[in-house]
């Protein structure tokens, strides 16, 4: 049982929990994630660890209430216990002194990016942070990120805060400079990661992305988290979650993720019609 | 079921009324007892257990068929050498309690093994009665009798195993499948304390998340786990060794005196053909876990599985049969099992094949997938297959299937389940580089189940590759015996009071 010590609402449907998990807090490294369940038969939700406090024995997670399971989680309060929490899972981020590192975070992707940016800074890198969101209210963890960044760029789609631009715009500018960055780490919605990788590809700047696929066990047993990377089938929970963005087959991953939910529903309908089957709904 | 029972009662009354003992000829004349089962059409749409178990009358009658051979070839066919003729004769004399104890001397999970062991290639294969009747299918139904006595015991409440006084020694068991549970029981009995670490939120391994409810009711596995808990075995779920805690830390920091690794099979194999990552293609592990562990068939469950109409399952093992039969129960209109060889080569148990066909799974033998076809949304719409014929025998003596040129054809589908086996679980190996493994990442052990690392033992699928419940148990027993021996030796060497660690 893991007690929720602090609950914060970061934006309309984005929440931050600090949860008691001393063993995980002590073992976790940047880039790793946990899987939690709100009850025995509830969906297993993978969430990246945004921060940890070893002395308090807590880990921080940030999530957006989108489906039934994350809404159930959002309904929990300080003092409540999360019955099942497994981790830390996945291969930690490779942190090293690369030189200059650009960290790009989209939406709640800023949360998993935070420990990586922190680690990169500590390792002696010059860290540029680009944060983007649809609108000002959806920018999270700005102060935490500012305290790490050597340079900070904020973009919103509607121009309500910072630059009115997509994160790929400043990213492209940085890559066009004489001193190209040595590494880009991009975490956010799949579509953002895909376009960040497309942006850096012509410049030959290595770009790491962190994938958040469907998962069941998270220990390399079920194969549900598989993605195609460089033409090979890889398992996100044990081989990832981070991969070379230039090699990831994002289109296939987005389809599998149901990133286009409506399209998917329609697609199913279409699959059935193609088979001459009467649709169920 | 009542008819089978009634018939058995009549025959039994006649036999019990006889004054002179039964001769082998009389025993051979007794009809093999059929297993009562749910009607195929009914059971294909529910998840309740398919076979219902012998009635007492049937069990005694089946037991009377046993010839009580002096050489008992059945015993050598059993991977854990149960004294089969003895427990069978105890059934004849209505000493069911005694029969269970006879089995439990070497097999701690009879209610599970009685249901899932491939008896037709183990104890029942060499049975003298089957040989005499020139039909291995007419051997004594040893597995069904094992199940009968185990169910009898469970109905009365499983008898608590006795535990020797505490020794202060501590053993960590990684994984709660049959291998891990066996080690836990055998080591705990000697008075050592045991902690099982399990990655999932429920213990039981494949018996919980792989083998479906209709073949192995989860309440049965749960009862066995409760017995272990009652013996004082501690089970920590949601705890993955290698991540939550490193294996070596258990020994070096947490004060465990020995570790047993029973982490089972791992990463599912794929065919590496076009279209394998389309929406609607599942590994059997994912498909079965969603159904069995996360109860996708229960409308209350939050982990759904897509509604399929036309399903193809690739493979010919138990896993493939289970996936196909689950697909039927989830309401698919058509379920096709596609296998490259013929039915004789299928590794699935005969009973599973028989049940699957009865329920309506269509077998496509000597056929194989070439590519999976999808639409513009990335959903499966079909599969291109090739027909095969049997060619020259390969190294294993089996005739190798060879594709027939130009035999391609298309099957219309919306779901494909790939059930062609597993590679080994990579986690322990990656996080414990000291442990020696072979090319396929299976952990290497000596004849006592000991790995290359001192005080670390291993067994079950992580050592054998995908095997069986009984072989995993057998390996667990062997490893437990060497752990107990090692701990006894160290107790003799240092009889001082052991220090207490709290983890
Ligand atoms: C669908 C299916 C049907 C089958 N049908 C039959 C049958 O009819 N008859 C038969 O005899 N056999 C059958 N088998 C095979 C049989 O189930 C296995 O051989 C047996 O369960 C292996 O036992 P095990 O103890 O080695 O591992 P498992 O049962 O695989 O258990 C391993 C456990 O370890 C846990 N684990 C893994 N890694 C870690 C870690 N790092 N830390 C903590 N825990 C970890 C896993 O979550 C799992 O619970 C079937 C298998 C499947 C998949
Ligand atoms: S071989 Fe068959 S008949 Fe002989 S003792 Fe064993 S079960 Fe009985
Ligand atoms: S989540 Fe099951 S293999 Fe990765």
mmCIF file with all atom_site columns, N, CA and C in Angstrom, chain B residues 396-459:
data_model
loop_
_atom_site.group_PDB
_atom_site.id
_atom_site.type_symbol
_atom_site.label_atom_id
_atom_site.label_alt_id
_atom_site.label_comp_id
_atom_site.label_asym_id
_atom_site.label_entity_id
_atom_site.label_seq_id
_atom_site.pdbx_PDB_ins_code
_atom_site.Cartn_x
_atom_site.Cartn_y
_atom_site.Cartn_z
_atom_site.occupancy
_atom_site.B_iso_or_equiv
_atom_site.pdbx_formal_charge
_atom_site.auth_seq_id
_atom_site.auth_comp_id
_atom_site.auth_asym_id
_atom_site.auth_atom_id
_atom_site.pdbx_PDB_model_num
ATOM 1   N N  . UNK B 1 396 ? 15.452  -33.993 -35.699 1.00 0.00 ? 396 UNK B N  1
ATOM 2   C CA . UNK B 1 396 ? 14.664  -34.543 -34.599 1.00 0.00 ? 396 UNK B CA 1
ATOM 3   C C  . UNK B 1 396 ? 13.841  -35.747 -35.066 1.00 0.00 ? 396 UNK B C  1
ATOM 4   N N  . UNK B 1 397 ? 13.959  -36.109 -36.343 1.00 0.00 ? 397 UNK B N  1
ATOM 5   C CA . UNK B 1 397 ? 13.229  -37.261 -36.847 1.00 0.00 ? 397 UNK B CA 1
ATOM 6   C C  . UNK B 1 397 ? 11.833  -36.911 -37.337 1.00 0.00 ? 397 UNK B C  1
ATOM 7   N N  . UNK B 1 398 ? 11.423  -35.635 -37.086 1.00 0.00 ? 398 UNK B N  1
ATOM 8   C CA . UNK B 1 398 ? 10.106  -35.238 -37.554 1.00 0.00 ? 398 UNK B CA 1
ATOM 9   C C  . UNK B 1 398 ? 10.214  -34.816 -39.021 1.00 0.00 ? 398 UNK B C  1
ATOM 10  N N  . UNK B 1 399 ? 9.213   -35.150 -39.804 1.00 0.00 ? 399 UNK B N  1
ATOM 11  C CA . UNK B 1 399 ? 9.271   -34.739 -41.209 1.00 0.00 ? 399 UNK B CA 1
ATOM 12  C C  . UNK B 1 399 ? 9.081   -33.241 -41.292 1.00 0.00 ? 399 UNK B C  1
ATOM 13  N N  . UNK B 1 400 ? 9.989   -32.607 -41.999 1.00 0.00 ? 400 UNK B N  1
ATOM 14  C CA . UNK B 1 400 ? 10.019  -31.156 -42.060 1.00 0.00 ? 400 UNK B CA 1
ATOM 15  C C  . UNK B 1 400 ? 8.926   -30.635 -43.007 1.00 0.00 ? 400 UNK B C  1
ATOM 16  N N  . UNK B 1 401 ? 8.139   -29.672 -42.566 1.00 0.00 ? 401 UNK B N  1
ATOM 17  C CA . UNK B 1 401 ? 7.128   -29.123 -43.466 1.00 0.00 ? 401 UNK B CA 1
ATOM 18  C C  . UNK B 1 401 ? 7.782   -28.196 -44.491 1.00 0.00 ? 401 UNK B C  1
ATOM 19  N N  . UNK B 1 402 ? 7.456   -28.370 -45.758 1.00 0.00 ? 402 UNK B N  1
ATOM 20  C CA . UNK B 1 402 ? 7.999   -27.481 -46.786 1.00 0.00 ? 402 UNK B CA 1
ATOM 21  C C  . UNK B 1 402 ? 6.856   -26.777 -47.509 1.00 0.00 ? 402 UNK B C  1
ATOM 22  N N  . UNK B 1 403 ? 7.023   -25.474 -47.761 1.00 0.00 ? 403 UNK B N  1
ATOM 23  C CA . UNK B 1 403 ? 5.937   -24.723 -48.403 1.00 0.00 ? 403 UNK B CA 1
ATOM 24  C C  . UNK B 1 403 ? 5.695   -25.199 -49.836 1.00 0.00 ? 403 UNK B C  1
ATOM 25  N N  . UNK B 1 404 ? 4.443   -25.201 -50.241 1.00 0.00 ? 404 UNK B N  1
ATOM 26  C CA . UNK B 1 404 ? 4.099   -25.560 -51.615 1.00 0.00 ? 404 UNK B CA 1
ATOM 27  C C  . UNK B 1 404 ? 4.085   -24.277 -52.429 1.00 0.00 ? 404 UNK B C  1
ATOM 28  N N  . UNK B 1 405 ? 4.895   -24.236 -53.466 1.00 0.00 ? 405 UNK B N  1
ATOM 29  C CA . UNK B 1 405 ? 5.013   -23.019 -54.288 1.00 0.00 ? 405 UNK B CA 1
ATOM 30  C C  . UNK B 1 405 ? 3.662   -22.621 -54.876 1.00 0.00 ? 405 UNK B C  1
ATOM 31  N N  . UNK B 1 406 ? 3.376   -21.337 -54.812 1.00 0.00 ? 406 UNK B N  1
ATOM 32  C CA . UNK B 1 406 ? 2.168   -20.836 -55.470 1.00 0.00 ? 406 UNK B CA 1
ATOM 33  C C  . UNK B 1 406 ? 0.874   -21.198 -54.759 1.00 0.00 ? 406 UNK B C  1
ATOM 34  N N  . UNK B 1 407 ? 0.982   -21.685 -53.488 1.00 0.00 ? 407 UNK B N  1
ATOM 35  C CA . UNK B 1 407 ? -0.242  -22.112 -52.807 1.00 0.00 ? 407 UNK B CA 1
ATOM 36  C C  . UNK B 1 407 ? -0.842  -21.002 -51.951 1.00 0.00 ? 407 UNK B C  1
ATOM 37  N N  . UNK B 1 408 ? -0.397  -19.766 -52.127 1.00 0.00 ? 408 UNK B N  1
ATOM 38  C CA . UNK B 1 408 ? -0.868  -18.659 -51.300 1.00 0.00 ? 408 UNK B CA 1
ATOM 39  C C  . UNK B 1 408 ? -2.386  -18.500 -51.372 1.00 0.00 ? 408 UNK B C  1
ATOM 40  N N  . UNK B 1 409 ? -2.975  -18.186 -50.232 1.00 0.00 ? 409 UNK B N  1
ATOM 41  C CA . UNK B 1 409 ? -4.392  -17.837 -50.211 1.00 0.00 ? 409 UNK B CA 1
ATOM 42  C C  . UNK B 1 409 ? -4.633  -16.867 -49.064 1.00 0.00 ? 409 UNK B C  1
ATOM 43  N N  . UNK B 1 410 ? -5.754  -16.183 -49.094 1.00 0.00 ? 410 UNK B N  1
ATOM 44  C CA . UNK B 1 410 ? -6.019  -15.142 -48.105 1.00 0.00 ? 410 UNK B CA 1
ATOM 45  C C  . UNK B 1 410 ? -7.136  -15.569 -47.178 1.00 0.00 ? 410 UNK B C  1
ATOM 46  N N  . UNK B 1 411 ? -6.919  -15.344 -45.893 1.00 0.00 ? 411 UNK B N  1
ATOM 47  C CA . UNK B 1 411 ? -7.952  -15.591 -44.890 1.00 0.00 ? 411 UNK B CA 1
ATOM 48  C C  . UNK B 1 411 ? -8.441  -14.238 -44.413 1.00 0.00 ? 411 UNK B C  1
ATOM 49  N N  . UNK B 1 412 ? -9.723  -14.031 -44.361 1.00 0.00 ? 412 UNK B N  1
ATOM 50  C CA . UNK B 1 412 ? -10.238 -12.761 -43.840 1.00 0.00 ? 412 UNK B CA 1
ATOM 51  C C  . UNK B 1 412 ? -10.302 -12.822 -42.327 1.00 0.00 ? 412 UNK B C  1
ATOM 52  N N  . UNK B 1 413 ? -9.756  -11.811 -41.663 1.00 0.00 ? 413 UNK B N  1
ATOM 53  C CA . UNK B 1 413 ? -9.662  -11.847 -40.204 1.00 0.00 ? 413 UNK B CA 1
ATOM 54  C C  . UNK B 1 413 ? -9.727  -10.443 -39.633 1.00 0.00 ? 413 UNK B C  1
ATOM 55  N N  . UNK B 1 414 ? -10.009 -10.332 -38.341 1.00 0.00 ? 414 UNK B N  1
ATOM 56  C CA . UNK B 1 414 ? -9.777  -9.042  -37.694 1.00 0.00 ? 414 UNK B CA 1
ATOM 57  C C  . UNK B 1 414 ? -8.810  -9.161  -36.515 1.00 0.00 ? 414 UNK B C  1
ATOM 58  N N  . UNK B 1 415 ? -8.451  -10.397 -36.152 1.00 0.00 ? 415 UNK B N  1
ATOM 59  C CA . UNK B 1 415 ? -7.545  -10.599 -35.016 1.00 0.00 ? 415 UNK B CA 1
ATOM 60  C C  . UNK B 1 415 ? -6.586  -11.748 -35.313 1.00 0.00 ? 415 UNK B C  1
ATOM 61  N N  . UNK B 1 416 ? -5.332  -11.558 -34.952 1.00 0.00 ? 416 UNK B N  1
ATOM 62  C CA . UNK B 1 416 ? -4.345  -12.621 -35.081 1.00 0.00 ? 416 UNK B CA 1
ATOM 63  C C  . UNK B 1 416 ? -3.633  -12.754 -33.737 1.00 0.00 ? 416 UNK B C  1
ATOM 64  N N  . UNK B 1 417 ? -3.586  -13.974 -33.205 1.00 0.00 ? 417 UNK B N  1
ATOM 65  C CA . UNK B 1 417 ? -2.873  -14.204 -31.945 1.00 0.00 ? 417 UNK B CA 1
ATOM 66  C C  . UNK B 1 417 ? -1.659  -15.076 -32.253 1.00 0.00 ? 417 UNK B C  1
ATOM 67  N N  . UNK B 1 418 ? -0.488  -14.579 -31.913 1.00 0.00 ? 418 UNK B N  1
ATOM 68  C CA . UNK B 1 418 ? 0.748   -15.304 -32.222 1.00 0.00 ? 418 UNK B CA 1
ATOM 69  C C  . UNK B 1 418 ? 1.145   -16.129 -30.996 1.00 0.00 ? 418 UNK B C  1
ATOM 70  N N  . UNK B 1 419 ? 1.129   -17.452 -31.145 1.00 0.00 ? 419 UNK B N  1
ATOM 71  C CA . UNK B 1 419 ? 1.418   -18.343 -30.011 1.00 0.00 ? 419 UNK B CA 1
ATOM 72  C C  . UNK B 1 419 ? 2.497   -19.331 -30.418 1.00 0.00 ? 419 UNK B C  1
ATOM 73  N N  . UNK B 1 420 ? 3.667   -18.799 -30.771 1.00 0.00 ? 420 UNK B N  1
ATOM 74  C CA . UNK B 1 420 ? 4.728   -19.687 -31.253 1.00 0.00 ? 420 UNK B CA 1
ATOM 75  C C  . UNK B 1 420 ? 5.879   -19.791 -30.258 1.00 0.00 ? 420 UNK B C  1
ATOM 76  N N  . UNK B 1 421 ? 5.624   -19.432 -29.000 1.00 0.00 ? 421 UNK B N  1
ATOM 77  C CA . UNK B 1 421 ? 6.636   -19.660 -27.973 1.00 0.00 ? 421 UNK B CA 1
ATOM 78  C C  . UNK B 1 421 ? 7.229   -18.388 -27.405 1.00 0.00 ? 421 UNK B C  1
ATOM 79  N N  . UNK B 1 422 ? 8.138   -18.553 -26.448 1.00 0.00 ? 422 UNK B N  1
ATOM 80  C CA . UNK B 1 422 ? 8.732   -17.427 -25.739 1.00 0.00 ? 422 UNK B CA 1
ATOM 81  C C  . UNK B 1 422 ? 10.241  -17.542 -25.721 1.00 0.00 ? 422 UNK B C  1
ATOM 82  N N  . UNK B 1 423 ? 10.912  -16.403 -25.694 1.00 0.00 ? 423 UNK B N  1
ATOM 83  C CA . UNK B 1 423 ? 12.324  -16.390 -25.341 1.00 0.00 ? 423 UNK B CA 1
ATOM 84  C C  . UNK B 1 423 ? 12.371  -16.226 -23.831 1.00 0.00 ? 423 UNK B C  1
ATOM 85  N N  . UNK B 1 424 ? 13.572  -16.277 -23.245 1.00 0.00 ? 424 UNK B N  1
ATOM 86  C CA . UNK B 1 424 ? 13.570  -16.217 -21.785 1.00 0.00 ? 424 UNK B CA 1
ATOM 87  C C  . UNK B 1 424 ? 13.509  -14.775 -21.297 1.00 0.00 ? 424 UNK B C  1
ATOM 88  N N  . UNK B 1 425 ? 13.028  -14.626 -20.072 1.00 0.00 ? 425 UNK B N  1
ATOM 89  C CA . UNK B 1 425 ? 12.881  -13.304 -19.456 1.00 0.00 ? 425 UNK B CA 1
ATOM 90  C C  . UNK B 1 425 ? 14.261  -12.647 -19.278 1.00 0.00 ? 425 UNK B C  1
ATOM 91  N N  . UNK B 1 426 ? 14.456  -11.442 -19.834 1.00 0.00 ? 426 UNK B N  1
ATOM 92  C CA . UNK B 1 426 ? 15.800  -10.858 -19.858 1.00 0.00 ? 426 UNK B CA 1
ATOM 93  C C  . UNK B 1 426 ? 16.183  -10.095 -18.590 1.00 0.00 ? 426 UNK B C  1
ATOM 94  N N  . UNK B 1 427 ? 15.220  -9.873  -17.687 1.00 0.00 ? 427 UNK B N  1
ATOM 95  C CA . UNK B 1 427 ? 15.460  -8.902  -16.618 1.00 0.00 ? 427 UNK B CA 1
ATOM 96  C C  . UNK B 1 427 ? 16.549  -9.292  -15.620 1.00 0.00 ? 427 UNK B C  1
ATOM 97  N N  . UNK B 1 428 ? 16.500  -10.517 -15.144 1.00 0.00 ? 428 UNK B N  1
ATOM 98  C CA . UNK B 1 428 ? 17.488  -10.950 -14.149 1.00 0.00 ? 428 UNK B CA 1
ATOM 99  C C  . UNK B 1 428 ? 18.886  -10.944 -14.780 1.00 0.00 ? 428 UNK B C  1
ATOM 100 N N  . UNK B 1 429 ? 18.957  -11.467 -15.993 1.00 0.00 ? 429 UNK B N  1
ATOM 101 C CA . UNK B 1 429 ? 20.242  -11.523 -16.689 1.00 0.00 ? 429 UNK B CA 1
ATOM 102 C C  . UNK B 1 429 ? 20.831  -10.117 -16.849 1.00 0.00 ? 429 UNK B C  1
ATOM 103 N N  . UNK B 1 430 ? 19.983  -9.162  -17.292 1.00 0.00 ? 430 UNK B N  1
ATOM 104 C CA . UNK B 1 430 ? 20.504  -7.818  -17.549 1.00 0.00 ? 430 UNK B CA 1
ATOM 105 C C  . UNK B 1 430 ? 20.926  -7.102  -16.281 1.00 0.00 ? 430 UNK B C  1
ATOM 106 N N  . UNK B 1 431 ? 20.239  -7.413  -15.159 1.00 0.00 ? 431 UNK B N  1
ATOM 107 C CA . UNK B 1 431 ? 20.546  -6.674  -13.945 1.00 0.00 ? 431 UNK B CA 1
ATOM 108 C C  . UNK B 1 431 ? 21.475  -7.457  -13.018 1.00 0.00 ? 431 UNK B C  1
ATOM 109 N N  . UNK B 1 432 ? 21.762  -8.705  -13.376 1.00 0.00 ? 432 UNK B N  1
ATOM 110 C CA . UNK B 1 432 ? 22.676  -9.531  -12.578 1.00 0.00 ? 432 UNK B CA 1
ATOM 111 C C  . UNK B 1 432 ? 23.662  -10.173 -13.537 1.00 0.00 ? 432 UNK B C  1
ATOM 112 N N  . UNK B 1 433 ? 24.604  -9.395  -14.061 1.00 0.00 ? 433 UNK B N  1
ATOM 113 C CA . UNK B 1 433 ? 25.477  -9.931  -15.114 1.00 0.00 ? 433 UNK B CA 1
ATOM 114 C C  . UNK B 1 433 ? 26.302  -11.128 -14.637 1.00 0.00 ? 433 UNK B C  1
ATOM 115 N N  . UNK B 1 434 ? 26.442  -11.281 -13.295 1.00 0.00 ? 434 UNK B N  1
ATOM 116 C CA . UNK B 1 434 ? 27.240  -12.396 -12.769 1.00 0.00 ? 434 UNK B CA 1
ATOM 117 C C  . UNK B 1 434 ? 26.650  -13.755 -13.133 1.00 0.00 ? 434 UNK B C  1
ATOM 118 N N  . UNK B 1 435 ? 25.344  -13.798 -13.338 1.00 0.00 ? 435 UNK B N  1
ATOM 119 C CA . UNK B 1 435 ? 24.692  -15.093 -13.559 1.00 0.00 ? 435 UNK B CA 1
ATOM 120 C C  . UNK B 1 435 ? 24.961  -15.604 -14.966 1.00 0.00 ? 435 UNK B C  1
ATOM 121 N N  . UNK B 1 436 ? 25.458  -16.827 -15.062 1.00 0.00 ? 436 UNK B N  1
ATOM 122 C CA . UNK B 1 436 ? 25.762  -17.377 -16.390 1.00 0.00 ? 436 UNK B CA 1
ATOM 123 C C  . UNK B 1 436 ? 24.514  -17.925 -17.060 1.00 0.00 ? 436 UNK B C  1
ATOM 124 N N  . UNK B 1 437 ? 24.377  -17.593 -18.341 1.00 0.00 ? 437 UNK B N  1
ATOM 125 C CA . UNK B 1 437 ? 23.236  -18.088 -19.118 1.00 0.00 ? 437 UNK B CA 1
ATOM 126 C C  . UNK B 1 437 ? 23.754  -18.692 -20.413 1.00 0.00 ? 437 UNK B C  1
ATOM 127 N N  . UNK B 1 438 ? 22.861  -19.405 -21.119 1.00 0.00 ? 438 UNK B N  1
ATOM 128 C CA . UNK B 1 438 ? 23.272  -19.952 -22.408 1.00 0.00 ? 438 UNK B CA 1
ATOM 129 C C  . UNK B 1 438 ? 22.886  -18.985 -23.529 1.00 0.00 ? 438 UNK B C  1
ATOM 130 N N  . UNK B 1 439 ? 23.015  -19.455 -24.761 1.00 0.00 ? 439 UNK B N  1
ATOM 131 C CA . UNK B 1 439 ? 22.757  -18.594 -25.921 1.00 0.00 ? 439 UNK B CA 1
ATOM 132 C C  . UNK B 1 439 ? 21.356  -17.997 -25.905 1.00 0.00 ? 439 UNK B C  1
ATOM 133 N N  . UNK B 1 440 ? 20.383  -18.783 -25.425 1.00 0.00 ? 440 UNK B N  1
ATOM 134 C CA . UNK B 1 440 ? 19.006  -18.317 -25.446 1.00 0.00 ? 440 UNK B CA 1
ATOM 135 C C  . UNK B 1 440 ? 18.631  -17.613 -24.145 1.00 0.00 ? 440 UNK B C  1
ATOM 136 N N  . UNK B 1 441 ? 19.657  -17.229 -23.354 1.00 0.00 ? 441 UNK B N  1
ATOM 137 C CA . UNK B 1 441 ? 19.432  -16.494 -22.116 1.00 0.00 ? 441 UNK B CA 1
ATOM 138 C C  . UNK B 1 441 ? 18.780  -17.304 -21.015 1.00 0.00 ? 441 UNK B C  1
ATOM 139 N N  . UNK B 1 442 ? 18.772  -18.634 -21.145 1.00 0.00 ? 442 UNK B N  1
ATOM 140 C CA . UNK B 1 442 ? 18.284  -19.453 -20.039 1.00 0.00 ? 442 UNK B CA 1
ATOM 141 C C  . UNK B 1 442 ? 19.411  -19.584 -19.019 1.00 0.00 ? 442 UNK B C  1
ATOM 142 N N  . UNK B 1 443 ? 19.042  -19.550 -17.740 1.00 0.00 ? 443 UNK B N  1
ATOM 143 C CA . UNK B 1 443 ? 20.060  -19.618 -16.683 1.00 0.00 ? 443 UNK B CA 1
ATOM 144 C C  . UNK B 1 443 ? 20.643  -21.029 -16.620 1.00 0.00 ? 443 UNK B C  1
ATOM 145 N N  . UNK B 1 444 ? 21.966  -21.111 -16.513 1.00 0.00 ? 444 UNK B N  1
ATOM 146 C CA . UNK B 1 444 ? 22.638  -22.410 -16.434 1.00 0.00 ? 444 UNK B CA 1
ATOM 147 C C  . UNK B 1 444 ? 22.737  -22.851 -14.977 1.00 0.00 ? 444 UNK B C  1
ATOM 148 N N  . UNK B 1 445 ? 22.422  -24.119 -14.721 1.00 0.00 ? 445 UNK B N  1
ATOM 149 C CA . UNK B 1 445 ? 22.561  -24.645 -13.362 1.00 0.00 ? 445 UNK B CA 1
ATOM 150 C C  . UNK B 1 445 ? 23.275  -25.987 -13.405 1.00 0.00 ? 445 UNK B C  1
ATOM 151 N N  . UNK B 1 446 ? 23.792  -26.398 -12.248 1.00 0.00 ? 446 UNK B N  1
ATOM 152 C CA . UNK B 1 446 ? 24.347  -27.752 -12.179 1.00 0.00 ? 446 UNK B CA 1
ATOM 153 C C  . UNK B 1 446 ? 23.224  -28.718 -11.820 1.00 0.00 ? 446 UNK B C  1
ATOM 154 N N  . UNK B 1 447 ? 23.570  -29.981 -11.575 1.00 0.00 ? 447 UNK B N  1
ATOM 155 C CA . UNK B 1 447 ? 22.541  -30.994 -11.337 1.00 0.00 ? 447 UNK B CA 1
ATOM 156 C C  . UNK B 1 447 ? 21.735  -30.709 -10.066 1.00 0.00 ? 447 UNK B C  1
ATOM 157 N N  . UNK B 1 448 ? 22.261  -29.861 -9.178  1.00 0.00 ? 448 UNK B N  1
ATOM 158 C CA . UNK B 1 448 ? 21.525  -29.531 -7.956  1.00 0.00 ? 448 UNK B CA 1
ATOM 159 C C  . UNK B 1 448 ? 20.728  -28.236 -8.076  1.00 0.00 ? 448 UNK B C  1
ATOM 160 N N  . UNK B 1 449 ? 20.682  -27.661 -9.268  1.00 0.00 ? 449 UNK B N  1
ATOM 161 C CA . UNK B 1 449 ? 19.915  -26.434 -9.440  1.00 0.00 ? 449 UNK B CA 1
ATOM 162 C C  . UNK B 1 449 ? 20.685  -25.187 -9.045  1.00 0.00 ? 449 UNK B C  1
ATOM 163 N N  . UNK B 1 450 ? 22.005  -25.339 -8.851  1.00 0.00 ? 450 UNK B N  1
ATOM 164 C CA . UNK B 1 450 ? 22.825  -24.212 -8.419  1.00 0.00 ? 450 UNK B CA 1
ATOM 165 C C  . UNK B 1 450 ? 23.330  -23.453 -9.646  1.00 0.00 ? 450 UNK B C  1
ATOM 166 N N  . UNK B 1 451 ? 23.311  -22.108 -9.573  1.00 0.00 ? 451 UNK B N  1
ATOM 167 C CA . UNK B 1 451 ? 23.804  -21.305 -10.694 1.00 0.00 ? 451 UNK B CA 1
ATOM 168 C C  . UNK B 1 451 ? 25.290  -21.019 -10.512 1.00 0.00 ? 451 UNK B C  1
ATOM 169 N N  . UNK B 1 452 ? 25.833  -20.193 -11.408 1.00 0.00 ? 452 UNK B N  1
ATOM 170 C CA . UNK B 1 452 ? 27.255  -19.857 -11.326 1.00 0.00 ? 452 UNK B CA 1
ATOM 171 C C  . UNK B 1 452 ? 27.545  -18.949 -10.139 1.00 0.00 ? 452 UNK B C  1
ATOM 172 N N  . UNK B 1 453 ? 26.499  -18.376 -9.524  1.00 0.00 ? 453 UNK B N  1
ATOM 173 C CA . UNK B 1 453 ? 26.706  -17.478 -8.388  1.00 0.00 ? 453 UNK B CA 1
ATOM 174 C C  . UNK B 1 453 ? 26.439  -18.238 -7.088  1.00 0.00 ? 453 UNK B C  1
ATOM 175 N N  . UNK B 1 454 ? 27.352  -18.080 -6.135  1.00 0.00 ? 454 UNK B N  1
ATOM 176 C CA . UNK B 1 454 ? 27.234  -18.764 -4.866  1.00 0.00 ? 454 UNK B CA 1
ATOM 177 C C  . UNK B 1 454 ? 25.903  -18.435 -4.178  1.00 0.00 ? 454 UNK B C  1
ATOM 178 N N  . UNK B 1 455 ? 25.245  -19.411 -3.639  1.00 0.00 ? 455 UNK B N  1
ATOM 179 C CA . UNK B 1 455 ? 23.986  -19.282 -2.894  1.00 0.00 ? 455 UNK B CA 1
ATOM 180 C C  . UNK B 1 455 ? 22.798  -18.869 -3.769  1.00 0.00 ? 455 UNK B C  1
ATOM 181 N N  . UNK B 1 456 ? 22.977  -18.864 -5.074  1.00 0.00 ? 456 UNK B N  1
ATOM 182 C CA . UNK B 1 456 ? 21.858  -18.548 -5.970  1.00 0.00 ? 456 UNK B CA 1
ATOM 183 C C  . UNK B 1 456 ? 21.489  -19.795 -6.778  1.00 0.00 ? 456 UNK B C  1
ATOM 184 N N  . UNK B 1 457 ? 20.216  -20.178 -6.723  1.00 0.00 ? 457 UNK B N  1
ATOM 185 C CA . UNK B 1 457 ? 19.715  -21.372 -7.385  1.00 0.00 ? 457 UNK B CA 1
ATOM 186 C C  . UNK B 1 457 ? 18.652  -20.952 -8.397  1.00 0.00 ? 457 UNK B C  1
ATOM 187 N N  . UNK B 1 458 ? 18.324  -21.831 -9.346  1.00 0.00 ? 458 UNK B N  1
ATOM 188 C CA . UNK B 1 458 ? 17.304  -21.468 -10.324 1.00 0.00 ? 458 UNK B CA 1
ATOM 189 C C  . UNK B 1 458 ? 16.597  -22.722 -10.811 1.00 0.00 ? 458 UNK B C  1
ATOM 190 N N  . UNK B 1 459 ? 15.375  -22.546 -11.331 1.00 0.00 ? 459 UNK B N  1
ATOM 191 C CA . UNK B 1 459 ? 14.629  -23.689 -11.862 1.00 0.00 ? 459 UNK B CA 1
ATOM 192 C C  . UNK B 1 459 ? 13.356  -23.252 -12.536 1.00 0.00 ? 459 UNK B C  1
#
